[in-house]
Amino acid sequence: MCTAIANHGGGLYFGRTLDYHAPMGEEIVVIPRNFPLILRRQPRAESHYAIAGAALVRQDYPLLFDGMNEKGLCMAGLNFAGNAVYLPAKSDKINLAQFEFMPYILGSCAFAEEAVAAIKDINITSDRFSADMPPAPLHWLIADRSRAFVVEFVKEGAMVYEDLAGVLTNNPPFPVQMAMLSNYMNLSPALPRNNFSKKLPFTPSGMGFGAIGLPGDVSPQSRFARAAFLNCNCSCGVSETEGVCNLFSMLGCVSVPYGCCAAEGGGFESTLYFSCCSAQSGTYYYLPRGGLKVCAVNMFSQDLNSARLARYSASVISSLCGGAEMLGGK
């Protein structure tokens, strides 16, 4: 599941829902510039851009779900089962395991176009992080303050698409999702005109009737259409508070409540957390399911020249309620 949105209405506010059928054990992390990125098939990166985001930490190493770097480049990985294809190592490529792709791009690229250029030389391998952790089938949304791109590694190779809608969900592949948006080209945030018949004096009985027909279910195709309509018609505003609140409002419209989406292996898919990256301030905002407090970490409040990973555990974050909390000040 999952939905990601890159909104350029007032800078860049980039966020996602993470939807899954079991707790992920995520933490908010800040990866400082001198924390070594250990790569299986490439030299370790002893220094790189600082990164803040949500991650599962194993063996003191962060497996990023989403995040941004100190230059304002943002990235999120979403489930792409059945279509993601990872290949054996190639001698003429930069070979990266799936879990290395996001820290590699965020650690080395300042802008989205720079990331797109780098991807041409990258091959994603099927290396496991550990015996119990096979590579997750993903595709990625990458955005900076002006543009957004989708990256898919499929049987045809590495495919990069400019994402004018600024959204990503899951299957089908991105070009199919974009083509399906034409089914909703008659929708509008404005009040509808009566095109039914001049003989019948219809008038709207309330607000919002211009968007009748926008799908409301939680399938990837419907969430893609709903997120695209919202993102293309909503500006996140000029202030950071307004920007973060508006992005969380949009993400709330594509979230998956517990109990409405059965998972294949039992239980239910549901939204575990919401996130929002402010490229302007370098702040990572996080709201866990059931939480009443938006927690935030400003990466520039950390020692970004450190070699030690900064971690904020989900148990601490989830215990906060009411109001707002900034974590990790100097």
Short mmCIF file of C-alpha atoms in Angstrom, two decimals:
data_model
loop_
_atom_site.label_atom_id
_atom_site.label_comp_id
_atom_site.label_asym_id
_atom_site.label_seq_id
_atom_site.Cartn_x
_atom_site.Cartn_y
_atom_site.Cartn_z
CA MET A 1 0.00 0.00 0.00
CA CYS A 2 1.24 3.58 0.75
CA THR A 3 0.82 6.98 -0.91
CA ALA A 4 3.44 9.70 -1.42
CA ILE A 5 2.88 13.36 -2.34
CA ALA A 6 5.30 16.10 -3.41
CA ASN A 7 3.57 19.48 -3.17
CA HIS A 8 5.31 22.50 -4.73
CA GLY A 9 2.62 25.06 -3.87
CA GLY A 10 4.72 26.87 -1.27
CA GLY A 11 8.22 25.46 -1.59
CA LEU A 12 8.43 21.67 -1.24
CA TYR A 13 6.42 19.71 1.28
CA PHE A 14 7.02 16.03 0.64
CA GLY A 15 5.26 13.31 2.59
CA ARG A 16 3.81 9.85 2.60
CA THR A 17 1.60 7.37 4.36
CA LEU A 18 3.18 4.06 5.24
CA ASP A 19 0.51 1.37 5.05
CA TYR A 20 1.16 -2.19 6.19
CA HIS A 21 -0.50 -5.09 8.01
CA ALA A 22 2.00 -5.25 10.88
CA PRO A 23 4.08 -2.77 12.90
CA MET A 24 7.29 -1.77 11.12
CA GLY A 25 9.31 -0.69 14.15
CA GLU A 26 10.28 2.57 12.50
CA GLU A 27 12.30 5.33 14.14
CA ILE A 28 13.07 8.90 13.15
CA VAL A 29 16.75 9.03 12.30
CA VAL A 30 19.30 11.65 11.33
CA ILE A 31 22.24 10.25 9.38
CA PRO A 32 25.04 12.82 9.79
CA ARG A 33 27.62 13.57 7.12
CA ASN A 34 30.33 11.33 8.55
CA PHE A 35 28.21 8.28 9.39
CA PRO A 36 29.70 5.67 7.03
CA LEU A 37 27.30 4.27 4.43
CA ILE A 38 28.45 0.68 4.03
CA LEU A 39 27.66 -0.64 0.54
CA ARG A 40 27.84 -4.32 -0.39
CA ARG A 41 29.37 -3.92 -3.84
CA GLN A 42 30.73 -0.36 -3.79
CA PRO A 43 33.32 1.44 -1.66
CA ARG A 44 31.82 2.68 1.60
CA ALA A 45 30.86 6.34 1.60
CA GLU A 46 32.79 7.85 4.49
CA SER A 47 31.20 11.28 3.98
CA HIS A 48 28.01 12.39 2.25
CA TYR A 49 25.07 14.78 2.60
CA ALA A 50 23.22 14.53 5.90
CA ILE A 51 19.85 12.74 5.77
CA ALA A 52 16.75 12.78 8.02
CA GLY A 53 13.85 10.36 7.73
CA ALA A 54 12.04 7.30 9.00
CA ALA A 55 13.87 4.00 9.07
CA LEU A 56 14.03 0.53 10.50
CA VAL A 57 17.37 0.31 12.30
CA ARG A 58 19.09 -3.08 12.19
CA GLN A 59 22.63 -3.65 13.48
CA ASP A 60 22.86 0.11 14.05
CA TYR A 61 22.28 0.66 10.33
CA PRO A 62 19.20 2.54 9.02
CA LEU A 63 16.98 0.99 6.35
CA LEU A 64 15.22 4.12 5.12
CA PHE A 65 11.52 4.23 4.28
CA ASP A 66 11.51 7.92 3.32
CA GLY A 67 13.45 11.09 4.02
CA MET A 68 15.33 14.12 2.74
CA ASN A 69 18.87 15.38 2.67
CA GLU A 70 20.34 18.68 3.81
CA LYS A 71 19.99 20.13 0.29
CA GLY A 72 16.22 19.56 0.25
CA LEU A 73 16.12 16.48 -2.00
CA CYS A 74 13.36 14.13 -0.83
CA MET A 75 12.66 10.48 -1.53
CA ALA A 76 10.23 7.70 -0.58
CA GLY A 77 10.03 4.01 -1.48
CA LEU A 78 6.61 2.40 -2.03
CA ASN A 79 5.53 -1.18 -2.57
CA PHE A 80 5.67 -2.31 -6.21
CA ALA A 81 5.17 -6.06 -5.88
CA GLY A 82 5.05 -8.09 -9.08
CA ASN A 83 6.67 -5.40 -11.21
CA ALA A 84 9.95 -4.52 -9.46
CA VAL A 85 12.85 -6.47 -11.00
CA TYR A 86 16.31 -6.58 -9.41
CA LEU A 87 19.19 -8.08 -11.40
CA PRO A 88 22.56 -9.76 -10.83
CA ALA A 89 25.54 -7.42 -10.50
CA LYS A 90 26.84 -5.88 -13.74
CA SER A 91 30.48 -4.96 -14.27
CA ASP A 92 29.64 -1.71 -16.06
CA LYS A 93 27.17 -0.42 -13.47
CA ILE A 94 27.09 0.93 -9.92
CA ASN A 95 25.60 -2.09 -8.18
CA LEU A 96 23.40 -1.27 -5.19
CA ALA A 97 21.18 -3.46 -3.05
CA GLN A 98 17.58 -2.25 -2.87
CA PHE A 99 18.05 -0.93 0.68
CA GLU A 100 21.17 1.01 -0.38
CA PHE A 101 19.48 2.93 -3.20
CA MET A 102 17.81 5.64 -1.11
CA PRO A 103 20.78 6.53 1.12
CA TYR A 104 23.07 6.46 -1.92
CA ILE A 105 20.91 8.96 -3.85
CA LEU A 106 20.18 11.20 -0.88
CA GLY A 107 23.79 11.04 0.23
CA SER A 108 25.27 12.04 -3.11
CA CYS A 109 22.71 14.14 -5.01
CA ALA A 110 21.58 17.70 -4.30
CA PHE A 111 18.87 18.02 -6.97
CA ALA A 112 16.33 15.76 -8.66
CA GLU A 113 17.96 16.13 -12.09
CA GLU A 114 21.28 15.09 -10.56
CA ALA A 115 19.59 11.98 -9.16
CA VAL A 116 18.07 11.18 -12.55
CA ALA A 117 21.50 11.41 -14.18
CA ALA A 118 23.00 9.12 -11.52
CA ILE A 119 20.28 6.48 -11.97
CA LYS A 120 21.41 5.83 -15.54
CA ASP A 121 24.52 4.15 -14.14
CA ILE A 122 22.81 2.22 -11.30
CA ASN A 123 21.82 -1.44 -11.22
CA ILE A 124 19.69 -2.67 -8.31
CA THR A 125 20.68 -6.14 -7.15
CA SER A 126 18.74 -8.72 -5.16
CA ASP A 127 21.22 -8.75 -2.24
CA ARG A 128 19.52 -9.30 1.10
CA PHE A 129 20.23 -7.15 4.11
CA SER A 130 20.13 -10.32 6.21
CA ALA A 131 18.88 -13.88 5.90
CA ASP A 132 15.45 -12.93 7.23
CA MET A 133 15.14 -9.75 5.16
CA PRO A 134 14.72 -10.30 1.41
CA PRO A 135 14.74 -7.20 -0.81
CA ALA A 136 11.44 -5.30 -0.79
CA PRO A 137 9.87 -4.79 -4.24
CA LEU A 138 9.72 -0.99 -4.47
CA HIS A 139 9.52 2.00 -6.75
CA TRP A 140 10.45 5.50 -5.66
CA LEU A 141 9.26 9.11 -5.74
CA ILE A 142 12.10 11.67 -5.82
CA ALA A 143 11.55 15.43 -5.61
CA ASP A 144 13.35 18.71 -5.09
CA ARG A 145 11.90 22.21 -4.80
CA SER A 146 10.94 22.38 -8.48
CA ARG A 147 10.43 18.89 -9.95
CA ALA A 148 9.40 15.33 -9.12
CA PHE A 149 10.33 12.02 -10.74
CA VAL A 150 9.29 8.38 -10.37
CA VAL A 151 11.91 5.64 -10.64
CA GLU A 152 10.98 2.04 -11.45
CA PHE A 153 13.38 -0.86 -11.98
CA VAL A 154 11.40 -3.28 -14.14
CA LYS A 155 12.14 -6.06 -16.64
CA GLU A 156 12.81 -3.45 -19.33
CA GLY A 157 15.44 -1.79 -17.14
CA ALA A 158 15.61 1.43 -15.12
CA MET A 159 12.68 3.67 -16.04
CA VAL A 160 12.52 7.32 -14.94
CA TYR A 161 9.40 9.44 -15.45
CA GLU A 162 8.78 13.08 -14.68
CA ASP A 163 5.82 13.17 -12.29
CA LEU A 164 3.76 16.27 -13.09
CA ALA A 165 1.03 15.16 -10.67
CA GLY A 166 3.57 14.83 -7.85
CA VAL A 167 2.07 11.60 -6.45
CA LEU A 168 2.84 7.89 -6.28
CA THR A 169 1.01 4.86 -4.92
CA ASN A 170 1.60 1.23 -5.92
CA ASN A 171 0.64 -0.91 -8.93
CA PRO A 172 0.09 -0.62 -11.83
CA PRO A 173 3.29 0.98 -13.22
CA PHE A 174 3.43 4.76 -13.23
CA PRO A 175 2.63 5.36 -16.94
CA VAL A 176 -0.58 3.34 -16.58
CA GLN A 177 -1.59 5.29 -13.48
CA MET A 178 -1.06 8.60 -15.29
CA ALA A 179 -3.04 7.41 -18.33
CA MET A 180 -5.95 6.46 -16.07
CA LEU A 181 -6.13 10.02 -14.72
CA SER A 182 -7.78 11.07 -17.99
CA ASN A 183 -10.88 9.26 -16.72
CA TYR A 184 -11.32 12.14 -14.26
CA MET A 185 -10.55 15.11 -16.50
CA ASN A 186 -14.11 16.42 -16.09
CA LEU A 187 -13.65 16.94 -12.34
CA SER A 188 -13.06 20.38 -10.89
CA PRO A 189 -12.81 22.12 -7.50
CA ALA A 190 -15.32 24.67 -8.84
CA LEU A 191 -19.09 24.37 -8.61
CA PRO A 192 -20.44 22.40 -11.58
CA ARG A 193 -22.46 23.88 -14.43
CA ASN A 194 -25.73 22.31 -15.46
CA ASN A 195 -24.83 20.50 -18.67
CA PHE A 196 -27.50 17.85 -18.17
CA SER A 197 -30.35 19.71 -19.90
CA LYS A 198 -31.50 23.28 -20.41
CA LYS A 199 -35.01 22.04 -19.69
CA LEU A 200 -34.12 21.14 -16.10
CA PRO A 201 -33.07 23.99 -13.78
CA PHE A 202 -30.52 22.05 -11.71
CA THR A 203 -28.40 23.84 -9.14
CA PRO A 204 -25.86 22.32 -6.70
CA SER A 205 -27.28 21.61 -3.27
CA GLY A 206 -23.93 22.18 -1.56
CA MET A 207 -20.21 22.68 -2.04
CA GLY A 208 -17.79 20.21 -3.59
CA PHE A 209 -20.07 18.82 -6.29
CA GLY A 210 -17.48 19.51 -8.98
CA ALA A 211 -15.49 16.51 -7.77
CA ILE A 212 -18.30 13.97 -7.83
CA GLY A 213 -16.85 10.86 -9.45
CA LEU A 214 -13.52 10.99 -7.64
CA PRO A 215 -13.04 7.44 -6.32
CA GLY A 216 -13.15 6.94 -2.57
CA ASP A 217 -11.87 3.39 -2.09
CA VAL A 218 -8.36 2.53 -0.89
CA SER A 219 -7.08 0.66 -3.97
CA PRO A 220 -3.79 2.01 -5.38
CA GLN A 221 -5.50 3.32 -8.53
CA SER A 222 -8.16 5.18 -6.56
CA ARG A 223 -5.67 6.60 -4.07
CA PHE A 224 -3.51 7.76 -6.99
CA ALA A 225 -6.45 9.60 -8.60
CA ARG A 226 -7.57 11.12 -5.30
CA ALA A 227 -4.06 12.22 -4.33
CA ALA A 228 -3.42 13.68 -7.79
CA PHE A 229 -6.66 15.70 -7.71
CA LEU A 230 -5.86 17.06 -4.26
CA ASN A 231 -2.21 17.78 -4.98
CA CYS A 232 -2.89 19.51 -8.31
CA ASN A 233 -5.54 21.76 -6.78
CA CYS A 234 -4.20 22.44 -3.28
CA SER A 235 -1.35 24.77 -2.37
CA CYS A 236 0.44 24.04 0.86
CA GLY A 237 0.69 27.79 1.58
CA VAL A 238 3.42 30.21 2.48
CA SER A 239 4.05 29.41 6.15
CA GLU A 240 5.59 26.16 7.37
CA THR A 241 2.75 25.49 9.78
CA GLU A 242 0.19 25.90 7.03
CA GLY A 243 2.25 23.83 4.62
CA VAL A 244 2.67 20.90 7.00
CA CYS A 245 -0.98 20.95 8.07
CA ASN A 246 -2.20 21.04 4.47
CA LEU A 247 0.03 18.14 3.44
CA PHE A 248 -1.13 16.07 6.40
CA SER A 249 -4.73 16.90 5.43
CA MET A 250 -4.14 15.58 1.91
CA LEU A 251 -2.45 12.45 3.23
CA GLY A 252 -5.38 11.92 5.58
CA CYS A 253 -7.67 11.74 2.54
CA VAL A 254 -5.72 8.75 1.19
CA SER A 255 -4.99 7.00 4.48
CA VAL A 256 -6.24 3.47 5.15
CA PRO A 257 -8.27 3.07 8.37
CA TYR A 258 -7.81 -0.19 10.23
CA GLY A 259 -10.41 -2.80 9.33
CA CYS A 260 -11.41 -1.69 5.82
CA CYS A 261 -8.66 -3.45 3.81
CA ALA A 262 -8.01 -7.13 4.48
CA ALA A 263 -4.43 -8.32 3.99
CA GLU A 264 -3.70 -11.47 1.99
CA GLY A 265 -2.07 -13.31 4.89
CA GLY A 266 -4.66 -12.26 7.46
CA GLY A 267 -5.22 -9.10 9.44
CA PHE A 268 -5.70 -5.71 7.85
CA GLU A 269 -3.62 -3.22 5.92
CA SER A 270 -3.73 0.21 7.54
CA THR A 271 -1.77 3.44 7.74
CA LEU A 272 0.97 3.15 10.36
CA TYR A 273 2.32 6.70 10.10
CA PHE A 274 2.23 9.96 8.17
CA SER A 275 5.35 11.98 7.39
CA CYS A 276 6.15 15.39 5.94
CA CYS A 277 9.56 16.71 4.90
CA SER A 278 9.97 20.48 4.73
CA ALA A 279 12.74 21.11 2.21
CA GLN A 280 12.82 24.75 3.30
CA SER A 281 13.66 24.22 6.98
CA GLY A 282 15.16 20.73 6.92
CA THR A 283 12.51 19.49 9.35
CA TYR A 284 11.09 15.97 9.28
CA TYR A 285 7.54 15.79 10.69
CA TYR A 286 6.06 12.50 11.84
CA LEU A 287 2.58 11.48 13.01
CA PRO A 288 2.04 7.86 14.13
CA ARG A 289 -1.32 6.14 13.76
CA GLY A 290 -3.44 7.06 16.73
CA GLY A 291 -1.09 9.88 17.71
CA LEU A 292 -2.38 13.34 18.56
CA LYS A 293 0.99 15.04 18.39
CA VAL A 294 3.03 15.80 15.30
CA CYS A 295 6.65 15.15 16.26
CA ALA A 296 9.46 16.87 14.42
CA VAL A 297 13.22 16.66 14.05
CA ASN A 298 15.11 19.53 12.47
CA MET A 299 18.28 18.06 11.03
CA PHE A 300 20.12 21.35 11.44
CA SER A 301 19.60 21.14 15.21
CA GLN A 302 21.85 18.05 15.13
CA ASP A 303 25.62 17.79 14.89
CA LEU A 304 25.71 17.07 11.17
CA ASN A 305 29.46 16.51 11.19
CA SER A 306 29.11 13.62 13.60
CA ALA A 307 29.74 9.99 12.71
CA ARG A 308 27.01 8.73 15.04
CA LEU A 309 23.44 7.95 14.00
CA ALA A 310 20.80 10.02 15.85
CA ARG A 311 17.74 7.91 16.71
CA TYR A 312 14.28 8.69 18.13
CA SER A 313 12.41 5.48 18.93
CA ALA A 314 8.79 4.86 17.97
CA SER A 315 7.93 3.96 21.59
CA VAL A 316 8.96 7.43 22.74
CA ILE A 317 7.31 9.18 19.80
CA SER A 318 4.03 7.28 20.11
CA SER A 319 3.73 8.09 23.83
CA LEU A 320 3.46 11.81 23.07
CA CYS A 321 -0.03 13.22 22.75
CA GLY A 322 -1.67 16.60 22.39
CA GLY A 323 -0.02 19.70 20.95
CA ALA A 324 3.29 19.51 19.10
CA GLU A 325 6.80 18.42 19.97
CA MET A 326 10.18 19.28 18.44
CA LEU A 327 12.68 16.52 19.12
CA GLY A 328 16.42 16.70 19.19
CA GLY A 329 17.39 20.28 19.86
CA LYS A 330 21.03 20.97 20.64
#
